[in-house]
């Protein structure tokens, strides 16, 4: 059994939201384990670079970059020509 964690970090290296910590049981001899994370209700304060940081037993193992883009603006309605 190994402890693992996922942290969402902003471009300044600050944590965004609460970390996700869990315990994973690796089958004997396994080198890889698939995992699905359901990430919801995250508020990105600004567009820009973010990353998911993956840790095992407190040690950083991998980063997955994420780029938060501004929300699209609704189209401007055409002028009323009447």
Tab-separated table of C-alpha atoms in Angstrom:
chain	number	residue	atom	x	y	z
A	1	UNK	CA	0.000	0.000	0.000
A	2	UNK	CA	1.349	3.391	-1.002
A	3	UNK	CA	0.151	6.841	-0.145
A	4	UNK	CA	-0.378	9.081	-3.134
A	5	UNK	CA	-1.585	12.571	-3.736
A	6	UNK	CA	-2.670	14.931	-6.462
A	7	UNK	CA	-2.188	18.679	-6.174
A	8	UNK	CA	-3.417	21.321	-8.592
A	9	UNK	CA	-0.894	24.156	-8.764
A	10	UNK	CA	-1.081	27.531	-10.476
A	11	UNK	CA	1.701	29.075	-12.558
A	12	UNK	CA	3.163	30.682	-9.426
A	13	UNK	CA	3.506	27.326	-7.669
A	14	UNK	CA	0.586	27.964	-5.295
A	15	UNK	CA	-1.951	25.231	-4.538
A	16	UNK	CA	-5.422	25.627	-6.018
A	17	UNK	CA	-8.162	24.043	-3.925
A	18	UNK	CA	-7.735	21.134	-1.562
A	19	UNK	CA	-5.211	18.358	-2.244
A	20	UNK	CA	-6.477	14.873	-2.966
A	21	UNK	CA	-4.755	12.227	-0.844
A	22	UNK	CA	-5.409	8.496	-1.134
A	23	UNK	CA	-3.990	5.051	-0.506
A	24	UNK	CA	-3.327	2.741	-3.466
A	25	UNK	CA	-2.834	-1.018	-3.284
A	26	UNK	CA	-0.535	-2.170	-6.073
A	27	UNK	CA	-0.993	-5.754	-7.211
A	28	UNK	CA	2.141	-7.839	-6.653
A	29	UNK	CA	4.656	-7.187	-9.434
A	30	UNK	CA	2.629	-4.331	-10.963
A	31	UNK	CA	4.591	-1.462	-12.445
A	32	UNK	CA	1.560	0.603	-13.467
A	33	UNK	CA	-1.902	1.197	-12.075
A	34	UNK	CA	-4.661	3.025	-13.922
A	35	UNK	CA	-6.623	5.546	-11.936
A	36	UNK	CA	-9.476	7.885	-12.819
A	37	UNK	CA	-9.906	11.126	-10.915
A	38	UNK	CA	-13.227	12.913	-10.993
A	39	UNK	CA	-12.272	16.572	-10.637
A	40	UNK	CA	-15.179	18.971	-10.168
A	41	UNK	CA	-15.944	22.476	-8.935
A	42	UNK	CA	-12.487	23.934	-9.447
A	43	UNK	CA	-12.362	27.690	-9.836
A	44	UNK	CA	-9.467	29.027	-11.865
A	45	UNK	CA	-8.937	32.601	-10.711
A	46	UNK	CA	-7.226	33.612	-13.951
A	47	UNK	CA	-6.361	32.188	-17.359
A	48	UNK	CA	-2.877	30.748	-17.581
A	49	UNK	CA	-0.669	27.774	-16.824
A	50	UNK	CA	-1.622	25.242	-14.151
A	51	UNK	CA	-0.468	21.700	-13.470
A	52	UNK	CA	-1.566	18.556	-11.702
A	53	UNK	CA	1.291	17.320	-9.520
A	54	UNK	CA	1.359	13.593	-8.748
A	55	UNK	CA	3.092	12.384	-5.580
A	56	UNK	CA	3.791	8.920	-4.191
A	57	UNK	CA	4.887	8.552	-0.588
A	58	UNK	CA	5.412	12.329	-0.488
A	59	UNK	CA	7.767	12.388	-3.477
A	60	UNK	CA	6.951	14.197	-6.714
A	61	UNK	CA	6.680	11.728	-9.591
A	62	UNK	CA	5.001	13.530	-12.470
A	63	UNK	CA	3.417	16.790	-13.616
A	64	UNK	CA	0.588	17.164	-16.098
A	65	UNK	CA	0.332	20.679	-17.507
A	66	UNK	CA	-3.024	22.365	-17.991
A	67	UNK	CA	-3.767	25.684	-19.683
A	68	UNK	CA	-6.844	27.534	-18.425
A	69	UNK	CA	-8.313	29.705	-21.188
A	70	UNK	CA	-10.722	32.602	-20.725
A	71	UNK	CA	-14.383	31.673	-21.032
A	72	UNK	CA	-15.793	32.545	-24.448
A	73	UNK	CA	-17.846	35.711	-24.507
A	74	UNK	CA	-21.409	35.492	-25.809
A	75	UNK	CA	-21.848	37.068	-29.234
A	76	UNK	CA	-22.976	40.673	-29.339
A	77	UNK	CA	-26.591	40.857	-30.547
A	78	UNK	CA	-27.069	42.709	-33.827
A	79	UNK	CA	-28.332	46.274	-33.554
A	80	UNK	CA	-32.071	46.833	-33.666
A	81	UNK	CA	-32.628	48.521	-37.027
A	82	UNK	CA	-36.353	49.232	-36.683
